[in-house]
mmCIF file of C-alpha atoms and ligand atoms in Angstrom:
data_model
loop_
_atom_site.group_PDB
_atom_site.id
_atom_site.type_symbol
_atom_site.label_atom_id
_atom_site.label_comp_id
_atom_site.label_asym_id
_atom_site.label_seq_id
_atom_site.Cartn_x
_atom_site.Cartn_y
_atom_site.Cartn_z
ATOM 1 C CA MET C 55 7.961 12.873 14.335
ATOM 2 C CA ASN C 56 9.215 10.649 11.515
ATOM 3 C CA LYS C 57 8.538 11.867 8.024
ATOM 4 C CA ALA C 58 6.012 9.679 6.195
ATOM 5 C CA LYS C 59 7.361 7.470 3.434
ATOM 6 C CA ALA C 60 5.748 5.261 0.818
ATOM 7 C CA LEU C 61 6.476 2.046 -1.047
ATOM 8 C CA LEU C 62 4.600 1.391 -4.290
ATOM 9 C CA LEU C 63 5.035 -2.332 -4.887
ATOM 10 C CA ILE C 64 4.007 -3.585 -8.318
ATOM 11 C CA ALA C 65 3.491 -7.304 -8.946
ATOM 12 C CA ASP C 66 3.875 -7.146 -12.725
ATOM 13 C CA GLY C 67 0.955 -8.741 -14.555
ATOM 14 C CA VAL C 68 -0.315 -10.581 -11.465
ATOM 15 C CA GLY C 69 -4.011 -10.024 -12.269
ATOM 16 C CA ASP C 70 -5.730 -12.884 -14.078
ATOM 17 C CA ARG C 71 -9.084 -14.363 -15.070
ATOM 18 C CA PRO C 72 -10.673 -17.510 -13.578
ATOM 19 C CA ILE C 73 -8.678 -20.513 -14.826
ATOM 20 C CA LYS C 74 -10.375 -23.887 -15.448
ATOM 21 C CA ALA C 75 -7.292 -25.860 -14.367
ATOM 22 C CA LEU C 76 -7.435 -24.025 -11.020
ATOM 23 C CA GLY C 77 -11.116 -24.870 -10.502
ATOM 24 C CA GLY C 78 -12.242 -21.447 -11.680
ATOM 25 C CA LYS C 79 -9.869 -19.583 -9.375
ATOM 26 C CA THR C 80 -7.295 -17.029 -10.420
ATOM 27 C CA PRO C 81 -3.644 -17.644 -9.462
ATOM 28 C CA LEU C 82 -4.020 -15.050 -6.663
ATOM 29 C CA GLU C 83 -7.091 -16.906 -5.380
ATOM 30 C CA ALA C 84 -5.366 -20.295 -5.620
ATOM 31 C CA ALA C 85 -2.038 -19.345 -3.994
ATOM 32 C CA VAL C 86 -1.337 -19.780 -0.276
ATOM 33 C CA LYS C 87 -0.216 -16.280 0.750
ATOM 34 C CA PRO C 88 -0.777 -15.511 4.441
ATOM 35 C CA ASN C 89 1.268 -12.292 4.416
ATOM 36 C CA LEU C 90 -0.473 -10.808 1.373
ATOM 37 C CA ASP C 91 -3.836 -11.616 2.963
ATOM 38 C CA LYS C 92 -2.710 -10.108 6.283
ATOM 39 C CA LEU C 93 -1.652 -6.978 4.402
ATOM 40 C CA ALA C 94 -5.074 -6.795 2.712
ATOM 41 C CA SER C 95 -6.912 -7.355 6.002
ATOM 42 C CA GLU C 96 -5.043 -4.389 7.544
ATOM 43 C CA SER C 97 -5.519 -2.170 4.453
ATOM 44 C CA GLU C 98 -7.982 -0.087 2.538
ATOM 45 C CA CYS C 99 -8.689 -2.155 -0.577
ATOM 46 C CA GLY C 100 -10.118 -1.753 -4.048
ATOM 47 C CA ILE C 101 -9.677 -2.477 -7.731
ATOM 48 C CA MET C 102 -7.745 -0.345 -10.167
ATOM 49 C CA ASP C 103 -7.789 0.295 -13.882
ATOM 50 C CA PRO C 104 -4.080 0.991 -14.551
ATOM 51 C CA ILE C 105 -4.829 3.487 -17.347
ATOM 52 C CA ALA C 106 -8.619 3.589 -17.756
ATOM 53 C CA ALA C 107 -11.459 1.060 -17.719
ATOM 54 C CA GLY C 108 -10.936 -1.603 -20.367
ATOM 55 C CA ILE C 109 -7.624 -0.258 -21.679
ATOM 56 C CA ARG C 110 -4.932 -2.906 -22.215
ATOM 57 C CA ALA C 111 -1.849 -1.375 -20.641
ATOM 58 C CA GLY C 112 1.789 -1.929 -21.449
ATOM 59 C CA SER C 113 4.158 -2.042 -18.496
ATOM 60 C CA ASP C 114 5.759 1.267 -19.481
ATOM 61 C CA THR C 115 2.532 3.250 -20.000
ATOM 62 C CA SER C 116 1.051 1.773 -16.838
ATOM 63 C CA HIS C 117 4.065 2.675 -14.705
ATOM 64 C CA LEU C 118 3.936 6.242 -16.014
ATOM 65 C CA ALA C 119 0.304 6.430 -14.886
ATOM 66 C CA LEU C 120 1.095 4.811 -11.529
ATOM 67 C CA LEU C 121 3.723 7.506 -10.958
ATOM 68 C CA GLY C 122 1.147 10.191 -11.711
ATOM 69 C CA TYR C 123 2.033 10.991 -15.338
ATOM 70 C CA ASP C 124 -0.704 10.845 -17.993
ATOM 71 C CA PRO C 125 0.677 8.292 -20.479
ATOM 72 C CA TYR C 126 -1.346 9.795 -23.318
ATOM 73 C CA LYS C 127 0.665 12.977 -22.835
ATOM 74 C CA TYR C 128 4.097 11.632 -21.933
ATOM 75 C CA TYR C 129 4.400 8.333 -23.789
ATOM 76 C CA THR C 130 5.902 9.140 -27.178
ATOM 77 C CA GLY C 131 6.857 5.625 -28.317
ATOM 78 C CA ARG C 132 8.978 2.773 -27.057
ATOM 79 C CA GLY C 133 12.263 4.159 -28.352
ATOM 80 C CA PRO C 134 12.887 6.807 -25.673
ATOM 81 C CA PHE C 135 11.972 4.439 -22.815
ATOM 82 C CA GLU C 136 14.109 1.573 -24.144
ATOM 83 C CA ALA C 137 17.052 3.941 -24.562
ATOM 84 C CA ALA C 138 16.649 5.327 -21.036
ATOM 85 C CA GLY C 139 16.277 1.750 -19.775
ATOM 86 C CA ILE C 140 19.783 0.837 -20.915
ATOM 87 C CA GLY C 141 21.215 3.909 -19.247
ATOM 88 C CA MET C 142 21.259 6.380 -22.165
ATOM 89 C CA ASP C 143 20.707 10.044 -21.393
ATOM 90 C CA VAL C 144 17.543 10.855 -23.388
ATOM 91 C CA ARG C 145 16.942 14.601 -23.498
ATOM 92 C CA LYS C 146 13.891 16.620 -24.426
ATOM 93 C CA GLY C 147 13.710 16.813 -28.228
ATOM 94 C CA ASP C 148 16.001 13.820 -28.872
ATOM 95 C CA ILE C 149 14.608 11.225 -31.266
ATOM 96 C CA ALA C 150 15.227 7.745 -29.832
ATOM 97 C CA PHE C 151 14.757 4.363 -31.524
ATOM 98 C CA ARG C 152 14.914 0.706 -30.600
ATOM 99 C CA CYS C 153 17.305 -1.095 -32.947
ATOM 100 C CA ASN C 154 18.239 -4.553 -34.127
ATOM 101 C CA PHE C 155 21.616 -5.687 -35.320
ATOM 102 C CA SER C 156 20.604 -7.563 -38.489
ATOM 103 C CA THR C 157 22.177 -9.367 -41.436
ATOM 104 C CA VAL C 158 21.752 -8.132 -45.003
ATOM 105 C CA ASP C 159 23.166 -9.476 -48.264
ATOM 106 C CA GLU C 160 25.012 -7.269 -50.756
ATOM 107 C CA ASN C 161 21.671 -6.158 -52.244
ATOM 108 C CA MET C 162 20.532 -4.840 -48.813
ATOM 109 C CA VAL C 163 17.969 -7.645 -48.509
ATOM 110 C CA ILE C 164 17.495 -8.829 -44.929
ATOM 111 C CA THR C 165 18.518 -12.441 -44.435
ATOM 112 C CA ASP C 166 18.390 -12.461 -40.612
ATOM 113 C CA ARG C 167 16.637 -9.748 -38.565
ATOM 114 C CA ARG C 168 18.521 -10.810 -35.418
ATOM 115 C CA ALA C 169 21.998 -11.436 -36.854
ATOM 116 C CA GLY C 170 22.131 -15.041 -35.635
ATOM 117 C CA ARG C 171 20.967 -13.844 -32.212
ATOM 118 C CA ILE C 172 24.442 -12.443 -31.663
ATOM 119 C CA THR C 173 25.518 -12.529 -28.016
ATOM 120 C CA SER C 174 29.027 -11.045 -28.005
ATOM 121 C CA GLY C 175 30.976 -8.296 -29.698
ATOM 122 C CA THR C 176 28.040 -5.903 -30.064
ATOM 123 C CA ASP C 177 29.829 -3.450 -27.723
ATOM 124 C CA GLN C 178 32.648 -3.214 -30.267
ATOM 125 C CA LEU C 179 30.196 -2.857 -33.149
ATOM 126 C CA ALA C 180 28.334 -0.138 -31.224
ATOM 127 C CA ALA C 181 31.573 1.739 -30.536
ATOM 128 C CA ALA C 182 32.310 1.731 -34.280
ATOM 129 C CA VAL C 183 29.107 3.646 -35.128
ATOM 130 C CA ASN C 184 28.635 5.700 -31.943
ATOM 131 C CA GLY C 185 29.542 9.380 -32.085
ATOM 132 C CA MET C 186 29.261 10.007 -35.823
ATOM 133 C CA LYS C 187 27.734 13.241 -37.096
ATOM 134 C CA ILE C 188 25.313 13.321 -40.010
ATOM 135 C CA ASP C 189 24.614 16.805 -41.419
ATOM 136 C CA GLY C 190 24.932 18.303 -37.938
ATOM 137 C CA VAL C 191 22.860 15.559 -36.271
ATOM 138 C CA GLU C 192 24.670 13.866 -33.396
ATOM 139 C CA VAL C 193 24.419 10.054 -33.400
ATOM 140 C CA ILE C 194 24.507 8.200 -30.072
ATOM 141 C CA PHE C 195 24.261 4.422 -30.191
ATOM 142 C CA LYS C 196 24.451 1.824 -27.449
ATOM 143 C CA GLU C 197 24.129 -1.946 -27.508
ATOM 144 C CA SER C 198 21.602 -3.690 -25.278
ATOM 145 C CA VAL C 199 21.171 -7.436 -24.714
ATOM 146 C CA ALA C 200 21.707 -9.906 -27.578
ATOM 147 C CA HIS C 201 20.912 -8.388 -31.005
ATOM 148 C CA ARG C 202 19.280 -5.279 -29.531
ATOM 149 C CA GLY C 203 20.401 -1.706 -29.141
ATOM 150 C CA ALA C 204 19.134 1.853 -29.038
ATOM 151 C CA LEU C 205 19.858 4.943 -31.083
ATOM 152 C CA ILE C 206 19.493 8.620 -30.282
ATOM 153 C CA LEU C 207 19.552 11.375 -32.907
ATOM 154 C CA ARG C 208 20.281 14.729 -31.297
ATOM 155 C CA ALA C 209 19.911 18.118 -32.985
ATOM 156 C CA ALA C 210 17.507 21.032 -32.939
ATOM 157 C CA GLY C 211 14.379 20.615 -35.070
ATOM 158 C CA LEU C 212 13.957 16.843 -35.385
ATOM 159 C CA SER C 213 10.687 14.879 -35.481
ATOM 160 C CA ALA C 214 9.650 11.263 -34.930
ATOM 161 C CA ALA C 215 6.963 11.455 -37.630
ATOM 162 C CA ILE C 216 8.874 9.256 -40.077
ATOM 163 C CA THR C 217 8.439 5.759 -41.513
ATOM 164 C CA ASP C 218 10.639 2.789 -40.528
ATOM 165 C CA THR C 219 13.634 1.485 -42.464
ATOM 166 C CA ASP C 220 13.053 -1.959 -40.943
ATOM 167 C CA PRO C 221 10.646 -3.959 -43.150
ATOM 168 C CA HIS C 222 10.014 -6.239 -40.106
ATOM 169 C CA HIS C 223 10.326 -9.387 -42.280
ATOM 170 C CA GLU C 224 13.207 -11.343 -43.713
ATOM 171 C CA GLY C 225 13.552 -11.575 -47.502
ATOM 172 C CA PHE C 226 12.667 -7.909 -47.935
ATOM 173 C CA GLY C 227 14.999 -5.033 -48.733
ATOM 174 C CA VAL C 228 15.877 -2.278 -46.262
ATOM 175 C CA LEU C 229 13.309 0.511 -46.705
ATOM 176 C CA THR C 230 13.949 4.189 -47.203
ATOM 177 C CA SER C 231 12.557 6.235 -44.319
ATOM 178 C CA GLU C 232 10.261 9.051 -45.353
ATOM 179 C CA ALA C 233 8.602 11.992 -43.632
ATOM 180 C CA ILE C 234 4.976 11.130 -42.902
ATOM 181 C CA ASP C 235 4.120 14.693 -43.885
ATOM 182 C CA PRO C 236 6.490 15.560 -46.776
ATOM 183 C CA ALA C 237 5.942 19.278 -46.126
ATOM 184 C CA ASP C 238 7.346 19.016 -42.590
ATOM 185 C CA ALA C 239 11.014 20.050 -42.599
ATOM 186 C CA ALA C 240 11.794 18.452 -39.204
ATOM 187 C CA SER C 241 10.508 15.053 -40.336
ATOM 188 C CA ALA C 242 12.343 15.317 -43.645
ATOM 189 C CA LYS C 243 15.598 16.151 -41.847
ATOM 190 C CA THR C 244 15.158 13.199 -39.462
ATOM 191 C CA ALA C 245 14.290 10.747 -42.258
ATOM 192 C CA LYS C 246 17.387 11.839 -44.168
ATOM 193 C CA ALA C 247 19.578 11.343 -41.087
ATOM 194 C CA ILE C 248 18.159 7.905 -40.326
ATOM 195 C CA ASN C 249 18.643 6.733 -43.927
ATOM 196 C CA GLU C 250 22.234 7.915 -43.815
ATOM 197 C CA PHE C 251 22.780 6.232 -40.429
ATOM 198 C CA VAL C 252 21.509 2.873 -41.717
ATOM 199 C CA HIS C 253 23.652 3.178 -44.838
ATOM 200 C CA GLN C 254 26.731 4.140 -42.798
ATOM 201 C CA SER C 255 26.152 1.302 -40.331
ATOM 202 C CA TYR C 256 26.396 -1.199 -43.212
ATOM 203 C CA LYS C 257 29.529 0.461 -44.596
ATOM 204 C CA ILE C 258 31.249 0.440 -41.187
ATOM 205 C CA LEU C 259 30.070 -2.945 -39.900
ATOM 206 C CA LYS C 260 30.339 -5.198 -42.955
ATOM 207 C CA ASN C 261 34.139 -5.424 -42.704
ATOM 208 C CA HIS C 262 34.423 -5.035 -38.930
ATOM 209 C CA PRO C 263 36.733 -7.647 -37.324
ATOM 210 C CA VAL C 264 33.853 -8.937 -35.147
ATOM 211 C CA ASN C 265 31.905 -9.750 -38.303
ATOM 212 C CA LYS C 266 34.909 -11.235 -40.115
ATOM 213 C CA ASP C 267 35.260 -13.597 -37.142
ATOM 214 C CA ARG C 268 31.569 -14.465 -37.260
ATOM 215 C CA ILE C 269 31.685 -15.255 -40.984
ATOM 216 C CA ALA C 270 34.778 -17.429 -40.411
ATOM 217 C CA GLN C 271 32.790 -19.349 -37.779
ATOM 218 C CA GLY C 272 29.816 -19.801 -40.110
ATOM 219 C CA LEU C 273 27.677 -17.269 -38.181
ATOM 220 C CA ASN C 274 25.536 -14.504 -39.675
ATOM 221 C CA PRO C 275 27.364 -11.164 -39.480
ATOM 222 C CA ALA C 276 25.716 -8.243 -37.638
ATOM 223 C CA ASN C 277 26.372 -6.037 -40.643
ATOM 224 C CA ILE C 278 23.586 -3.467 -40.397
ATOM 225 C CA ILE C 279 21.618 -1.630 -37.697
ATOM 226 C CA LEU C 280 17.872 -1.203 -38.269
ATOM 227 C CA PRO C 281 16.091 1.384 -36.070
ATOM 228 C CA ARG C 282 12.337 1.335 -35.393
ATOM 229 C CA GLY C 283 9.718 2.676 -32.953
ATOM 230 C CA GLY C 284 11.101 6.212 -32.925
ATOM 231 C CA GLY C 285 9.781 8.665 -30.362
ATOM 232 C CA ILE C 286 10.687 12.126 -29.176
ATOM 233 C CA GLY C 287 12.172 12.685 -25.710
ATOM 234 C CA PRO C 288 9.221 14.106 -23.718
ATOM 235 C CA ASN C 289 9.262 17.285 -21.677
ATOM 236 C CA ILE C 290 8.694 15.691 -18.276
ATOM 237 C CA GLU C 291 9.081 17.089 -14.739
ATOM 238 C CA SER C 292 10.900 14.937 -12.221
ATOM 239 C CA PHE C 293 8.927 13.029 -9.574
ATOM 240 C CA GLU C 294 10.774 14.959 -6.892
ATOM 241 C CA SER C 295 9.831 18.354 -8.310
ATOM 242 C CA GLU C 296 6.204 17.245 -8.827
ATOM 243 C CA HIS C 297 5.734 15.783 -5.339
ATOM 244 C CA GLY C 298 8.654 16.957 -3.207
ATOM 245 C CA LEU C 299 9.603 13.345 -2.517
ATOM 246 C CA LYS C 300 13.077 11.917 -3.060
ATOM 247 C CA ALA C 301 12.429 8.704 -4.971
ATOM 248 C CA ALA C 302 14.258 5.486 -5.825
ATOM 249 C CA CYS C 303 13.397 2.500 -7.991
ATOM 250 C CA VAL C 304 14.079 -1.142 -7.143
ATOM 251 C CA ALA C 305 13.300 -3.087 -10.323
ATOM 252 C CA GLU C 306 14.572 -5.953 -12.397
ATOM 253 C CA THR C 307 14.020 -4.867 -15.988
ATOM 254 C CA GLY C 308 15.448 -2.150 -18.196
ATOM 255 C CA LEU C 309 11.989 -1.030 -19.256
ATOM 256 C CA ILE C 310 10.902 -0.165 -15.688
ATOM 257 C CA ASN C 311 14.285 1.349 -14.824
ATOM 258 C CA GLY C 312 13.898 3.422 -17.994
ATOM 259 C CA VAL C 313 10.562 4.858 -16.852
ATOM 260 C CA ALA C 314 12.026 5.537 -13.391
ATOM 261 C CA ARG C 315 15.148 7.169 -14.792
ATOM 262 C CA TYR C 316 12.932 9.357 -16.963
ATOM 263 C CA VAL C 317 11.265 10.880 -13.940
ATOM 264 C CA GLY C 318 14.546 11.323 -12.096
ATOM 265 C CA MET C 319 14.388 8.403 -9.666
ATOM 266 C CA ASP C 320 17.579 6.846 -8.335
ATOM 267 C CA ILE C 321 18.157 3.381 -9.798
ATOM 268 C CA THR C 322 19.203 0.492 -7.563
ATOM 269 C CA VAL C 323 21.156 -2.570 -8.660
ATOM 270 C CA VAL C 324 20.112 -5.623 -6.622
ATOM 271 C CA PRO C 325 22.247 -8.779 -6.708
ATOM 272 C CA GLY C 326 20.231 -11.787 -7.845
ATOM 273 C CA ALA C 327 17.296 -9.700 -9.127
ATOM 274 C CA THR C 328 17.180 -11.373 -12.526
ATOM 275 C CA GLY C 329 13.723 -10.495 -13.801
ATOM 276 C CA GLY C 330 13.150 -14.243 -14.187
ATOM 277 C CA LEU C 331 11.324 -16.833 -12.095
ATOM 278 C CA ASP C 332 14.572 -17.515 -10.212
ATOM 279 C CA SER C 333 14.856 -13.902 -9.043
ATOM 280 C CA ASN C 334 15.944 -13.258 -5.454
ATOM 281 C CA LEU C 335 12.999 -11.253 -4.102
ATOM 282 C CA MET C 336 14.357 -11.201 -0.550
ATOM 283 C CA ASN C 337 17.385 -9.299 -1.821
ATOM 284 C CA MET C 338 14.946 -6.843 -3.393
ATOM 285 C CA ALA C 339 13.109 -6.525 -0.068
ATOM 286 C CA LYS C 340 16.395 -5.768 1.709
ATOM 287 C CA ALA C 341 17.279 -3.181 -0.962
ATOM 288 C CA ILE C 342 13.905 -1.492 -0.393
ATOM 289 C CA ILE C 343 14.508 -1.242 3.362
ATOM 290 C CA GLU C 344 17.970 0.180 2.691
ATOM 291 C CA GLN C 345 16.674 2.736 0.165
ATOM 292 C CA LEU C 346 13.912 3.809 2.570
ATOM 293 C CA GLN C 347 16.636 5.133 4.896
ATOM 294 C CA THR C 348 17.582 7.794 2.341
ATOM 295 C CA HIS C 349 14.451 8.158 0.164
ATOM 296 C CA ASP C 350 10.800 9.138 0.746
ATOM 297 C CA PHE C 351 9.252 7.095 -2.044
ATOM 298 C CA ILE C 352 10.213 3.706 -3.468
ATOM 299 C CA LEU C 353 8.858 2.153 -6.647
ATOM 300 C CA CYS C 354 9.427 -1.595 -6.779
ATOM 301 C CA ASN C 355 8.502 -3.884 -9.677
ATOM 302 C CA VAL C 356 8.596 -7.682 -9.384
ATOM 303 C CA LYS C 357 8.451 -9.216 -12.837
ATOM 304 C CA GLY C 358 7.854 -12.966 -12.364
ATOM 305 C CA ALA C 359 4.040 -13.172 -12.437
ATOM 306 C CA ASP C 360 3.907 -11.479 -15.846
ATOM 307 C CA LEU C 361 6.178 -14.180 -17.298
ATOM 308 C CA GLY C 362 3.828 -16.893 -16.018
ATOM 309 C CA GLY C 363 0.944 -15.116 -17.765
ATOM 310 C CA HIS C 364 2.769 -14.733 -21.084
ATOM 311 C CA ASP C 365 3.727 -18.444 -20.961
ATOM 312 C CA ASN C 366 0.262 -19.689 -19.893
ATOM 313 C CA ASN C 367 1.909 -21.154 -16.801
ATOM 314 C CA PRO C 368 -0.440 -20.635 -13.812
ATOM 315 C CA GLN C 369 1.904 -22.576 -11.525
ATOM 316 C CA ALA C 370 4.777 -20.183 -12.315
ATOM 317 C CA LYS C 371 2.445 -17.345 -11.397
ATOM 318 C CA ILE C 372 1.462 -19.030 -8.137
ATOM 319 C CA ASP C 373 5.135 -19.671 -7.319
ATOM 320 C CA THR C 374 5.945 -15.987 -7.843
ATOM 321 C CA ILE C 375 2.982 -14.972 -5.654
ATOM 322 C CA MET C 376 4.286 -17.201 -2.854
ATOM 323 C CA LYS C 377 7.767 -15.646 -3.136
ATOM 324 C CA LEU C 378 6.126 -12.233 -3.099
ATOM 325 C CA ASP C 379 4.284 -13.296 0.044
ATOM 326 C CA GLU C 380 7.578 -13.927 1.839
ATOM 327 C CA MET C 381 8.887 -10.578 0.581
ATOM 328 C CA VAL C 382 5.823 -8.680 1.832
ATOM 329 C CA GLY C 383 6.030 -10.377 5.238
ATOM 330 C CA TYR C 384 9.595 -9.114 5.571
ATOM 331 C CA LEU C 385 8.647 -5.612 4.392
ATOM 332 C CA MET C 386 5.711 -5.284 6.824
ATOM 333 C CA ALA C 387 8.028 -6.191 9.692
ATOM 334 C CA ASN C 388 10.933 -3.976 8.650
ATOM 335 C CA VAL C 389 9.728 -0.763 6.986
ATOM 336 C CA PRO C 390 10.445 2.388 9.028
ATOM 337 C CA ALA C 391 7.605 3.828 11.151
ATOM 338 C CA LYS C 392 5.047 5.858 9.146
ATOM 339 C CA THR C 393 5.698 4.001 5.885
ATOM 340 C CA TYR C 394 2.698 3.378 3.632
ATOM 341 C CA ILE C 395 2.704 0.303 1.398
ATOM 342 C CA ALA C 396 0.575 0.243 -1.752
ATOM 343 C CA LEU C 397 0.504 -3.210 -3.350
ATOM 344 C CA THR C 398 -0.982 -3.584 -6.811
ATOM 345 C CA ALA C 399 -0.210 -4.679 -10.391
ATOM 346 C CA ASP C 400 0.555 -2.725 -13.546
ATOM 347 C CA HIS C 401 -1.997 -4.764 -15.551
ATOM 348 C CA SER C 402 -3.490 -8.241 -15.723
ATOM 349 C CA THR C 403 -1.682 -10.859 -17.820
ATOM 350 C CA PRO C 404 -4.245 -13.687 -17.997
ATOM 351 C CA CYS C 405 -2.575 -17.050 -18.581
ATOM 352 C CA GLU C 406 -5.132 -18.141 -21.163
ATOM 353 C CA LEU C 407 -4.675 -14.894 -23.108
ATOM 354 C CA LEU C 408 -0.831 -15.067 -23.094
ATOM 355 C CA ASP C 409 -0.746 -11.272 -23.051
ATOM 356 C CA HIS C 410 -1.894 -8.198 -21.138
ATOM 357 C CA SER C 411 -5.638 -7.618 -20.816
ATOM 358 C CA GLY C 412 -7.740 -4.629 -19.793
ATOM 359 C CA ASP C 413 -9.064 -6.374 -16.659
ATOM 360 C CA PRO C 414 -8.664 -4.253 -13.535
ATOM 361 C CA VAL C 415 -6.204 -5.305 -10.816
ATOM 362 C CA PRO C 416 -6.391 -5.463 -7.018
ATOM 363 C CA ILE C 417 -4.890 -2.646 -4.959
ATOM 364 C CA VAL C 418 -4.426 -2.378 -1.192
ATOM 365 C CA ILE C 419 -3.013 0.532 0.812
ATOM 366 C CA TRP C 420 -1.518 -0.199 4.236
ATOM 367 C CA GLY C 421 -0.170 2.134 6.890
ATOM 368 C CA ASP C 422 -0.987 4.440 9.802
ATOM 369 C CA ASP C 423 -4.582 5.656 10.010
ATOM 370 C CA VAL C 424 -5.812 4.182 6.714
ATOM 371 C CA ARG C 425 -9.518 3.388 6.758
ATOM 372 C CA VAL C 426 -9.191 -0.395 7.086
ATOM 373 C CA ASP C 427 -12.178 -2.143 5.501
ATOM 374 C CA LYS C 428 -13.636 -5.623 5.649
ATOM 375 C CA CYS C 429 -11.592 -7.211 2.828
ATOM 376 C CA GLU C 430 -9.405 -10.021 4.084
ATOM 377 C CA ARG C 431 -7.682 -11.339 0.971
ATOM 378 C CA PHE C 432 -5.437 -9.967 -1.733
ATOM 379 C CA ASP C 433 -7.057 -11.129 -4.961
ATOM 380 C CA GLU C 434 -9.091 -9.791 -7.849
ATOM 381 C CA ARG C 435 -12.550 -10.465 -6.393
ATOM 382 C CA SER C 436 -12.082 -10.108 -2.633
ATOM 383 C CA VAL C 437 -10.899 -6.504 -2.841
ATOM 384 C CA THR C 438 -13.904 -5.280 -4.823
ATOM 385 C CA ALA C 439 -15.837 -4.786 -1.567
ATOM 386 C CA GLY C 440 -13.187 -2.397 -0.210
ATOM 387 C CA GLY C 441 -13.202 1.277 0.579
ATOM 388 C CA LEU C 442 -11.107 2.421 -2.369
ATOM 389 C CA GLY C 443 -13.785 1.236 -4.784
ATOM 390 C CA ARG C 444 -12.571 1.365 -8.363
ATOM 391 C CA ILE C 445 -9.756 3.821 -9.040
ATOM 392 C CA ARG C 446 -7.322 4.543 -11.883
ATOM 393 C CA GLY C 447 -3.537 4.166 -11.822
ATOM 394 C CA ILE C 448 -3.051 7.911 -12.082
ATOM 395 C CA ASP C 449 -4.918 8.364 -8.759
ATOM 396 C CA VAL C 450 -2.483 6.267 -6.714
ATOM 397 C CA VAL C 451 0.241 8.831 -6.023
ATOM 398 C CA ASN C 452 -2.377 11.389 -4.969
ATOM 399 C CA ILE C 453 -3.962 8.894 -2.578
ATOM 400 C CA LEU C 454 -0.540 8.176 -1.075
ATOM 401 C CA THR C 455 0.637 11.792 -0.799
ATOM 402 C CA GLN C 456 -2.556 12.865 0.932
ATOM 403 C CA LEU C 457 -2.100 10.056 3.488
ATOM 404 C CA MET C 458 1.515 11.193 3.893
ATOM 405 C CA ASN C 459 0.355 14.799 4.423
ATOM 406 C CA THR C 460 2.796 16.034 1.794
ATOM 407 C CA GLN C 461 0.205 17.298 -0.686
ATOM 408 C CA GLU C 462 -0.612 20.959 -1.275
ATOM 409 C CA LYS C 463 -4.236 21.968 -0.868
ATOM 410 C CA PHE C 464 -6.186 22.700 -4.078
ATOM 411 C CA GLY C 465 -8.078 25.903 -3.371
ATOM 412 C CA ALA C 466 -8.604 27.895 -0.169
HETATM 413 ZN ZN1 ZN K 1554 3.865 -5.190 -16.774
HETATM 414 ZN ZN1 ZN K 1555 3.995 -8.453 -19.969
#
């Protein structure tokens, strides 16, 4: 008998509210999507609160919950997840920050928080500051896209309970980080290290050849690095050790890959998977089928619908749903025998709100022996009559592993 497998397919931000321009329909209700509706009609359906009823979820916290990890316990700030998302090795106890390359004048007043939205040379600037030691604290720095980067401070006895050096506005001076509780030695040590790092970054970068070139071209130099959003690397068990399932992630964005990397999933690079509206979802579908040959559990995130929500562009959302429809048709026809497909969203991103809301999202679970119900469409309202009722994101992996017969019994 084939071993059961599962695909958790997340249409990022696809949930919405009724939109006047669509005659009171949501983008899911307005889109023509025969495969998604076929999937729903052959599934057990319901609605899901990604974190809990009424909670506005971020993509990172929601994906943690959807993978079975309580985000209130494991989410320690954006820093560690951003750092993991760009491929940095974040360890338990590390303090990780998101960073900007910025421009300061000689009085350490910020003149450009994004250093002219620098697009090249940040790898050389990063190499110039990476690897330094500050009072026994190891400094690991890596550039990300454009003016962004991430910083890890590594030593025993550090804490993320410190204030930012980034004043978050131009025209203000760089701040001195302080321990939130001055009596806490770990926070004091971390604040001291971060202040020294910021100071050193200015000393090293102000005369760096990349910046001399930029000044010669009339561009703002990236002459300082400002960390923010610090968090401590959480003590987290891998998905495989929690569930006994070898897992891979097929995603387009660093943030989702960061969450997946955190829980020990294999990361897949898919050609043409851009994270934009032009993304090649059929290549993602083919990557999923390939990964299912060697893995028991696949997490896939398709980003496009969320972008349509943030831009108040219902048509972009509908277009993504129709591409997703083609993808799901291919997956239903090609997944190995005994594969369960759970299709849902990580949160709603209502177009008229331009951001994530706490509205629940549709979820359908498809595969051998599921209790198929009477729902025939994949949208926010049709699924509410289904057999799953209203569940939370953290329930999803349990529902899948019990269908897969891979779950241990609780009790005798
Ligand atoms: Zn999201
Ligand atoms: Zn979003």
